[in-house]
Amino acid sequence: MAETVVERYRKTRPGSWARWERACRVIPGGITHDSRYLTPFPLYVSRAAGPRKWDVDGHEYVDYWMGHGALFLGHAHPALVEAVREQVSRGTHYGACHELEVEWAERITRLVPSAELVRFTMSGTEATHLALRLARAYTGRPKVVKFEGHFHGWHDGVSAGVNPPFDVPMSAGIPGGVLDQVLLAPQNDAAALARLLASRQDIGAVILEPSGGQCGTYPIDPAFLMEVRRLTTAHGVVLIFDEVITGFRYAPGGAQEYYGVTPDLTTLAKIVAGGLPGAAVCGTRDIVGLMAFGDDPQWNRSRRVAQNGTYNSNPLSAAAGIAMLSQLADGKPHEAANARGAELRAALNDVFRRAGVPCVAYGDVSILHVSLEGAQGTKPKNPALYHQWRCALMLHGVDVSAHHGWVSAVHGEREIEETAEAARRAVADLQAERAF
Ligand code: PMP
């Protein structure tokens, strides 16, 4: 019998295999981000440029991971490389304020409709943590409404209801007392949210991904977003848009510009820091302003919202962030990325249709989702099938998560053609293994 795709993957990537075995001795499971879990072993990459990357065994890939969505201008964009090179020799941490953080915040306030004030963190996880703290301090109410299937990072306070079954949190080790602060609601069901908000007085915030859960895996109804805005305003509840993915991607001003719905608070990460670590919370002056010190010691000690963080708005991330935001402010990169995104989805659907397999590619703007089970708006139910698909695509020169991809502004027609060809071969491999 012919070798399976997984056997071929194992045989052709000895360098990755060796590194993973070494990693397993010092890193749990050998990986440092849960999404890198892959059997028989994950890929080890040594270099990347533009829309492509190369593994340690010398294979070239069209890349749709794109720094988990951070690299909107592709790998090692010259303007970003130059900004970081220029800054690194001037110092990476001053233990002091610096002008770049001011410029970075100014640019965010110019682009993002809800941003009057900006405070920096280092990751999207920290940003949602801080946004919830601000909302609770502002309203004096502890409970948070979160939607089923929405992901807001890995801290305890947002670990409920991420993946089905929604009554099981995304991790072990989360105290029941923390989970009790989160009220889960179904996405796209405005009546359910209306009932929930009317039924209790202790809700301080509603947080959501404006693309729909898990960057649009569960597509959102724009009318629902408007209704959420109306209901939260009516109940005096802080509305938080988690724009870690959508920020600067859906439009220069993010999903709030794209849908014309302005939240009270916004969390930003990924694109905001130009591919370096960095994130932000921004929003109205009266809420984000709760972080400012004043003359009253009582205020400073017990009513002010506190935040520290050694690397907040460090000069290197600020330099990269400024370079990124200045490149995308005019919306030109979005035109390119969105066009390629639409071409990619159409090309994959064409491959699926011709091969007669029940798969579908979908997504908004420059985001790709794939359901190999033909069920748009659901999470994979047959993980083995996605695993084969992912390995087969890598064999044919494409690295993409099994069901999402990020298209950058530097993916060209050549990359889309190569990806369609890789998908044709991958589908044929899976058909040969009777995977469908
Ligand atoms: N919110 C959303 C919507 C995300 O997609 C992510 C990460 N993919 C996060 C928060 C967490 O961001 P980070 O990985 O920077 O902690």
Coordinates of C-alpha atoms and ligand atoms in Angstrom, one line a residue:
M1 CA 0.0 0.0 0.0
A2 CA 1.2 3.5 -0.8
E3 CA 2.6 5.6 2.1
T4 CA 0.1 7.8 3.9
V5 CA 0.5 11.6 4.0
V6 CA 1.5 11.4 7.7
E7 CA 4.2 8.8 6.9
R8 CA 5.5 10.9 4.1
Y9 CA 5.6 14.0 6.4
R10 CA 7.5 12.0 9.0
K11 CA 10.1 10.7 6.5
T12 CA 10.7 14.0 4.7
R13 CA 11.2 16.2 7.8
P14 CA 14.0 14.5 9.8
G15 CA 15.4 17.9 11.0
S16 CA 12.0 18.9 12.5
W17 CA 11.7 15.5 14.1
A18 CA 15.2 15.7 15.7
R19 CA 14.5 19.2 17.1
W20 CA 11.1 18.2 18.5
E21 CA 12.7 15.2 20.3
R22 CA 15.2 17.5 21.8
A23 CA 12.5 20.0 22.8
C24 CA 10.5 17.3 24.5
R25 CA 13.2 16.9 27.1
V26 CA 12.9 20.5 28.3
I27 CA 9.5 21.8 27.1
P28 CA 6.2 20.1 28.0
G29 CA 5.1 18.2 24.8
G30 CA 7.9 20.0 23.0
I31 CA 5.7 23.0 22.1
T32 CA 5.3 26.6 23.4
H33 CA 1.8 27.4 22.0
D34 CA -1.1 25.0 22.1
S35 CA -1.9 25.7 18.5
R36 CA 1.5 24.2 17.5
Y37 CA 0.4 20.8 18.7
L38 CA 0.8 18.4 15.7
T39 CA 1.5 14.7 15.4
P40 CA 3.9 13.0 14.7
F41 CA 5.9 16.3 15.4
P42 CA 5.5 20.0 14.6
L43 CA 7.4 21.9 11.9
Y44 CA 10.6 23.8 12.8
V45 CA 11.1 26.9 10.7
S46 CA 14.4 28.7 10.2
R47 CA 13.6 31.6 8.0
A48 CA 10.7 33.7 6.5
A49 CA 10.3 36.4 4.0
G50 CA 7.2 38.1 2.5
P51 CA 4.5 35.4 2.1
R52 CA 6.9 32.5 2.5
K53 CA 8.9 30.5 5.0
W54 CA 11.4 27.7 5.0
D55 CA 11.8 24.8 7.4
V56 CA 15.0 23.4 8.8
D57 CA 14.9 20.6 6.2
G58 CA 15.0 23.2 3.4
H59 CA 11.3 22.9 2.3
E60 CA 9.6 26.1 1.1
Y61 CA 6.0 27.0 2.1
V62 CA 3.5 29.6 1.2
D63 CA 2.6 30.8 4.8
Y64 CA -0.9 31.4 6.0
W65 CA 0.0 31.5 9.7
M66 CA 1.5 35.0 9.2
G67 CA 2.5 35.3 12.8
H68 CA -1.0 34.2 14.0
G69 CA -2.4 37.1 12.1
A70 CA 0.1 39.7 13.2
L71 CA 2.0 40.0 9.9
F72 CA -0.4 41.9 7.8
L73 CA 2.5 43.1 5.6
G74 CA 4.2 39.7 5.4
H75 CA 7.4 38.4 7.0
A76 CA 10.3 40.9 7.4
H77 CA 8.7 43.8 5.6
P78 CA 11.5 46.3 4.8
A79 CA 9.9 49.2 6.5
L80 CA 9.4 47.3 9.7
V81 CA 12.9 45.7 9.6
E82 CA 14.4 49.2 9.2
A83 CA 12.3 50.6 12.0
V84 CA 13.4 47.9 14.4
R85 CA 17.1 47.9 13.2
E86 CA 17.2 51.7 13.8
Q87 CA 15.7 51.4 17.3
V88 CA 17.5 48.4 18.6
S89 CA 20.9 50.2 18.6
R90 CA 19.4 53.1 20.5
G91 CA 18.2 50.9 23.4
T92 CA 15.4 48.4 23.9
H93 CA 14.2 49.6 27.4
Y94 CA 14.7 53.0 29.0
G95 CA 12.9 52.4 32.3
A96 CA 11.4 55.7 31.4
C97 CA 8.8 57.4 29.1
H98 CA 9.8 57.9 25.5
E99 CA 8.4 59.7 22.5
L100 CA 7.7 56.6 20.4
E101 CA 4.9 55.5 22.8
V102 CA 3.2 58.8 22.5
E103 CA 3.3 58.6 18.7
W104 CA 2.1 55.0 18.8
A105 CA -0.9 56.0 20.9
E106 CA -1.6 59.0 18.8
R107 CA -1.7 56.9 15.6
I108 CA -4.1 54.4 17.3
T109 CA -6.5 57.2 18.4
R110 CA -6.4 58.6 14.8
L111 CA -7.4 55.2 13.3
V112 CA -9.7 53.5 15.8
P113 CA -13.1 55.2 16.2
S114 CA -13.5 54.2 19.9
A115 CA -10.0 55.2 21.0
E116 CA -9.8 58.4 23.0
L117 CA -7.1 57.1 25.4
V118 CA -4.7 54.2 24.9
R119 CA -2.9 52.0 27.4
F120 CA -0.3 49.4 26.3
T121 CA 0.1 45.8 27.4
M122 CA 2.3 43.1 26.0
S123 CA -0.3 40.6 24.7
G124 CA -3.9 40.3 23.7
T125 CA -4.5 38.1 26.8
E126 CA -3.3 41.0 29.0
A127 CA -5.3 43.4 27.0
T128 CA -8.6 41.6 27.7
H129 CA -7.6 41.2 31.3
L130 CA -7.1 44.9 31.7
A131 CA -10.3 45.8 29.7
L132 CA -12.4 43.7 32.1
R133 CA -10.8 45.3 35.1
L134 CA -11.5 48.7 33.7
A135 CA -15.2 47.8 33.0
R136 CA -15.7 46.4 36.5
A137 CA -14.1 49.4 38.1
Y138 CA -16.2 51.8 36.0
T139 CA -19.5 50.1 36.6
G140 CA -18.8 48.7 40.1
R141 CA -20.4 45.4 38.8
P142 CA -18.5 42.1 38.7
K143 CA -20.2 39.9 36.1
V144 CA -19.1 39.7 32.5
V145 CA -21.2 38.4 29.6
K146 CA -19.1 36.4 27.1
F147 CA -20.4 34.6 24.0
E148 CA -20.1 30.9 23.4
G149 CA -17.2 30.1 21.1
H150 CA -15.5 33.5 21.5
F151 CA -11.8 33.5 22.4
H152 CA -10.2 36.3 24.3
G153 CA -6.8 34.8 25.3
W154 CA -5.9 32.3 28.0
H155 CA -6.3 34.1 31.4
D156 CA -8.7 32.6 33.9
G157 CA -11.4 35.3 33.5
V158 CA -12.2 34.4 29.9
S159 CA -11.6 30.6 29.9
A160 CA -15.3 29.7 30.1
G161 CA -17.3 28.7 27.0
V162 CA -14.5 28.8 24.4
N163 CA -14.9 25.4 22.7
P164 CA -17.8 22.9 22.8
P165 CA -19.0 21.6 25.2
F166 CA -19.3 25.1 26.4
D167 CA -19.8 24.1 30.1
V168 CA -16.2 22.8 30.2
P169 CA -13.6 25.6 30.5
M170 CA -10.7 25.7 28.1
S171 CA -8.2 24.6 30.7
A172 CA -7.8 22.7 34.0
G173 CA -6.8 24.7 37.0
I174 CA -9.3 27.5 36.8
P175 CA -11.1 28.3 40.1
G176 CA -14.9 27.9 40.2
G177 CA -15.1 31.4 41.8
V178 CA -13.6 32.9 38.7
L179 CA -15.7 30.9 36.3
D180 CA -18.8 32.0 38.3
Q181 CA -18.1 35.6 37.2
V182 CA -18.8 34.8 33.5
L183 CA -22.3 34.5 32.1
L184 CA -22.3 32.7 28.8
A185 CA -24.7 33.8 26.0
P186 CA -25.3 32.4 22.5
Q187 CA -23.9 34.6 19.6
N188 CA -26.4 36.1 17.2
D189 CA -29.3 35.8 19.7
A190 CA -30.2 39.4 20.7
A191 CA -33.3 38.3 22.5
A192 CA -31.3 36.0 24.8
L193 CA -28.9 38.8 25.6
A194 CA -31.8 41.2 26.2
R195 CA -33.3 38.7 28.7
L196 CA -30.0 38.2 30.4
L197 CA -29.2 42.0 30.8
A198 CA -32.8 42.6 32.0
S199 CA -32.7 39.8 34.5
R200 CA -29.8 41.0 36.8
Q201 CA -28.1 44.2 38.0
D202 CA -24.6 42.9 38.5
I203 CA -23.4 42.8 34.9
G204 CA -20.5 45.2 34.2
A205 CA -19.4 44.2 30.7
V206 CA -20.2 42.4 27.5
I207 CA -17.1 41.3 25.6
L208 CA -17.1 39.8 22.1
E209 CA -15.1 39.2 19.0
P210 CA -16.8 41.5 16.4
S211 CA -15.9 39.0 13.6
G212 CA -17.9 36.3 15.3
G213 CA -16.4 33.7 17.6
Q214 CA -12.8 32.5 16.8
C215 CA -12.1 35.2 14.2
G216 CA -15.3 34.5 12.3
T217 CA -15.4 30.7 12.4
Y218 CA -18.9 31.4 13.7
P219 CA -19.8 34.3 11.4
I220 CA -21.5 37.3 13.2
D221 CA -24.8 38.9 12.1
P222 CA -24.0 42.6 11.8
A223 CA -27.5 43.4 12.9
F224 CA -26.7 41.5 16.1
L225 CA -23.7 43.7 16.7
M226 CA -25.9 46.8 16.5
E227 CA -28.4 45.3 18.9
V228 CA -25.6 44.4 21.4
R229 CA -24.6 48.1 21.2
R230 CA -28.1 49.3 21.8
L231 CA -28.8 46.9 24.7
T232 CA -25.5 47.6 26.5
T233 CA -26.0 51.3 26.3
A234 CA -29.6 50.9 27.6
H235 CA -28.4 48.9 30.6
G236 CA -25.3 51.0 31.3
V237 CA -23.0 48.0 30.6
V238 CA -19.5 48.5 29.1
L239 CA -19.2 47.0 25.6
I240 CA -15.8 45.6 24.8
F241 CA -14.8 44.7 21.3
D242 CA -11.9 42.3 21.3
E243 CA -10.2 43.4 18.1
V244 CA -7.0 41.4 18.6
I245 CA -7.6 39.8 15.3
T246 CA -9.9 42.3 13.5
G247 CA -8.1 45.4 14.6
F248 CA -6.4 47.2 11.6
R249 CA -7.3 44.1 9.4
Y250 CA -11.0 44.5 8.7
A251 CA -10.3 48.2 7.9
P252 CA -7.6 50.7 9.1
G253 CA -10.0 51.4 12.0
G254 CA -10.8 47.7 12.6
A255 CA -14.2 45.9 12.7
Q256 CA -15.8 48.9 14.4
E257 CA -15.1 51.0 11.3
Y258 CA -16.1 48.1 9.0
Y259 CA -19.5 47.5 10.7
G260 CA -20.0 51.1 11.9
V261 CA -20.6 50.0 15.5
T262 CA -18.5 51.8 18.2
P263 CA -17.8 50.0 21.5
D264 CA -16.7 51.6 24.8
L265 CA -13.5 49.7 25.0
T266 CA -11.3 47.9 22.4
T267 CA -8.5 45.4 22.8
L268 CA -5.8 45.4 20.2
A269 CA -2.8 43.1 19.7
K270 CA -1.0 41.4 16.8
I271 CA -1.0 44.0 13.9
V272 CA -0.9 46.9 16.3
A273 CA 2.7 46.0 17.3
G274 CA 4.0 45.3 13.8
G275 CA 4.9 41.7 14.4
L276 CA 6.7 42.3 17.7
P277 CA 5.1 41.6 21.1
G278 CA 2.7 44.4 22.0
A279 CA -0.9 45.1 22.6
A280 CA -3.3 47.8 23.8
V281 CA -6.6 48.7 25.4
C282 CA -8.2 51.8 24.2
G283 CA -11.6 53.5 24.7
T284 CA -13.5 56.4 26.1
R285 CA -11.7 59.0 28.3
D286 CA -14.1 58.4 31.2
I287 CA -13.3 54.6 31.4
V288 CA -9.6 54.4 30.3
G289 CA -9.0 57.6 32.3
L290 CA -9.6 55.6 35.5
M291 CA -5.9 54.6 35.2
A292 CA -4.6 58.1 35.7
F293 CA -3.1 59.2 39.0
G294 CA -4.7 62.2 40.7
D295 CA -4.1 64.4 43.7
D296 CA -6.3 62.4 46.1
P297 CA -4.3 59.6 47.8
Q298 CA -7.5 57.6 48.4
W299 CA -8.3 57.7 44.7
N300 CA -4.8 56.6 43.8
R301 CA -4.7 53.8 46.4
S302 CA -8.1 52.2 46.1
R303 CA -10.2 53.6 43.3
R304 CA -7.7 54.0 40.4
V305 CA -7.2 51.0 38.0
A306 CA -3.7 49.8 38.3
Q307 CA -1.5 48.1 35.8
N308 CA 2.2 47.4 35.5
G309 CA 4.2 45.4 33.0
T310 CA 8.0 45.6 32.4
Y311 CA 7.7 45.6 28.7
N312 CA 4.6 47.7 28.2
S313 CA 5.2 50.0 25.1
N314 CA 8.9 49.2 25.0
P315 CA 10.7 51.2 22.3
L316 CA 11.2 48.3 20.0
S317 CA 7.6 47.3 19.8
A318 CA 6.6 50.9 19.6
A319 CA 8.9 51.5 16.6
A320 CA 7.5 48.4 14.8
G321 CA 3.9 49.4 15.7
I322 CA 4.4 52.9 14.3
A323 CA 5.9 51.5 11.1
M324 CA 3.0 49.1 10.7
L325 CA 0.3 51.6 11.4
S326 CA 1.8 54.2 9.1
Q327 CA 2.0 51.6 6.2
L328 CA -1.7 50.6 6.5
A329 CA -3.4 53.9 7.4
D330 CA -4.5 54.6 3.8
G331 CA -6.3 51.2 3.4
K332 CA -4.2 50.2 0.4
P333 CA -2.8 47.1 2.0
H334 CA -6.4 46.1 2.8
E335 CA -7.4 46.3 -0.8
A336 CA -4.6 43.9 -1.8
A337 CA -5.1 41.5 1.1
N338 CA -8.9 41.4 0.8
A339 CA -8.6 40.7 -3.0
R340 CA -6.2 37.9 -2.4
G341 CA -8.4 36.6 0.4
A342 CA -11.5 36.4 -1.9
E343 CA -9.4 34.8 -4.7
L344 CA -8.1 32.2 -2.2
R345 CA -11.5 31.3 -0.9
A346 CA -12.9 31.0 -4.5
A347 CA -9.9 29.0 -5.7
L348 CA -10.3 26.5 -2.8
N349 CA -14.0 26.2 -3.3
D350 CA -13.4 25.5 -7.0
V351 CA -10.9 22.7 -6.1
F352 CA -13.4 21.2 -3.6
R353 CA -16.3 21.4 -6.2
R354 CA -14.3 19.8 -9.0
A355 CA -13.1 17.0 -6.7
G356 CA -16.6 16.4 -5.4
V357 CA -15.7 16.6 -1.8
P358 CA -18.0 18.2 0.8
C359 CA -15.6 21.0 1.9
V360 CA -16.1 24.7 2.0
A361 CA -13.8 27.7 2.3
Y362 CA -15.4 30.9 3.7
G363 CA -14.4 34.0 5.7
D364 CA -14.5 37.8 5.6
V365 CA -11.8 40.2 4.3
S366 CA -8.4 38.6 4.4
I367 CA -9.3 35.7 6.6
L368 CA -9.8 32.1 5.4
H369 CA -11.8 29.4 7.2
V370 CA -12.1 25.9 5.9
S371 CA -14.7 23.3 6.9
L372 CA -13.7 19.9 5.4
E373 CA -17.1 18.7 6.6
G374 CA -19.0 21.3 4.6
A375 CA -20.5 22.9 7.6
Q376 CA -19.8 26.6 7.6
G377 CA -20.0 28.1 11.0
T378 CA -19.0 25.0 13.0
K379 CA -15.8 23.8 14.6
P380 CA -14.2 20.6 13.2
K381 CA -15.9 17.4 14.4
N382 CA -13.4 15.0 12.8
P383 CA -10.0 16.1 13.9
A384 CA -8.3 13.2 12.1
L385 CA -9.4 14.5 8.7
Y386 CA -8.1 18.0 9.5
H387 CA -4.8 16.5 10.6
Q388 CA -4.4 14.6 7.3
W389 CA -5.3 17.8 5.4
R390 CA -2.8 19.9 7.2
C391 CA 0.0 17.3 6.7
A392 CA -0.9 16.9 3.0
L393 CA -0.8 20.7 2.5
M394 CA 2.6 20.9 4.1
L395 CA 3.9 18.1 1.8
H396 CA 2.8 20.2 -1.1
G397 CA 4.3 23.5 0.1
V398 CA 1.6 25.3 2.1
D399 CA 1.6 25.9 5.9
V400 CA -1.8 26.8 7.2
S401 CA -3.7 25.9 10.3
A402 CA -6.1 23.1 9.6
H403 CA -9.1 25.5 9.5
H404 CA -7.9 29.1 9.5
G405 CA -5.5 31.2 7.4
W406 CA -4.3 34.8 7.3
V407 CA -3.8 36.4 4.0
S408 CA -1.3 39.3 4.0
A409 CA -1.0 42.3 1.7
V410 CA 2.0 40.7 0.1
H411 CA 0.4 37.4 -0.9
G412 CA 0.3 37.6 -4.7
E413 CA -1.5 35.7 -7.5
R414 CA 1.4 33.3 -7.7
E415 CA 0.9 32.3 -4.0
I416 CA -2.8 31.8 -4.6
E417 CA -2.2 29.6 -7.7
E418 CA 0.4 27.5 -5.8
T419 CA -2.0 27.1 -2.9
A420 CA -4.8 26.0 -5.2
E421 CA -2.5 23.4 -6.8
A422 CA -1.3 22.2 -3.4
A423 CA -5.0 21.9 -2.3
R424 CA -5.8 19.9 -5.5
R425 CA -3.0 17.5 -4.6
A426 CA -3.9 17.3 -0.9
V427 CA -7.5 16.5 -1.8
A428 CA -6.3 13.8 -4.1
D429 CA -4.1 12.4 -1.4
L430 CA -7.0 12.3 1.1
Q431 CA -9.3 10.7 -1.4
A432 CA -6.7 8.0 -2.0
E433 CA -6.7 7.4 1.7
R434 CA -10.5 7.4 1.7
A435 CA -10.5 10.2 4.3
F436 CA -13.7 11.8 3.2
Ligands
PMP1 N1 -8.3 37.8 21.6 C1 -8.5 37.2 20.4 C2 -9.7 37.5 19.6 C3 -7.4 36.4 19.9 O1 -7.6 35.8 18.7 C4 -6.3 36.2 20.6 C5 -5.1 35.4 20.1 N2 -5.2 34.7 19.0 C6 -6.2 36.8 21.9 C7 -7.2 37.6 22.4 C8 -5.0 36.6 22.8 O2 -3.9 37.3 22.3 P1 -2.4 36.9 22.7 O3 -2.1 35.6 22.0 O4 -1.6 38.1 22.1 O5 -2.4 36.8 24.1

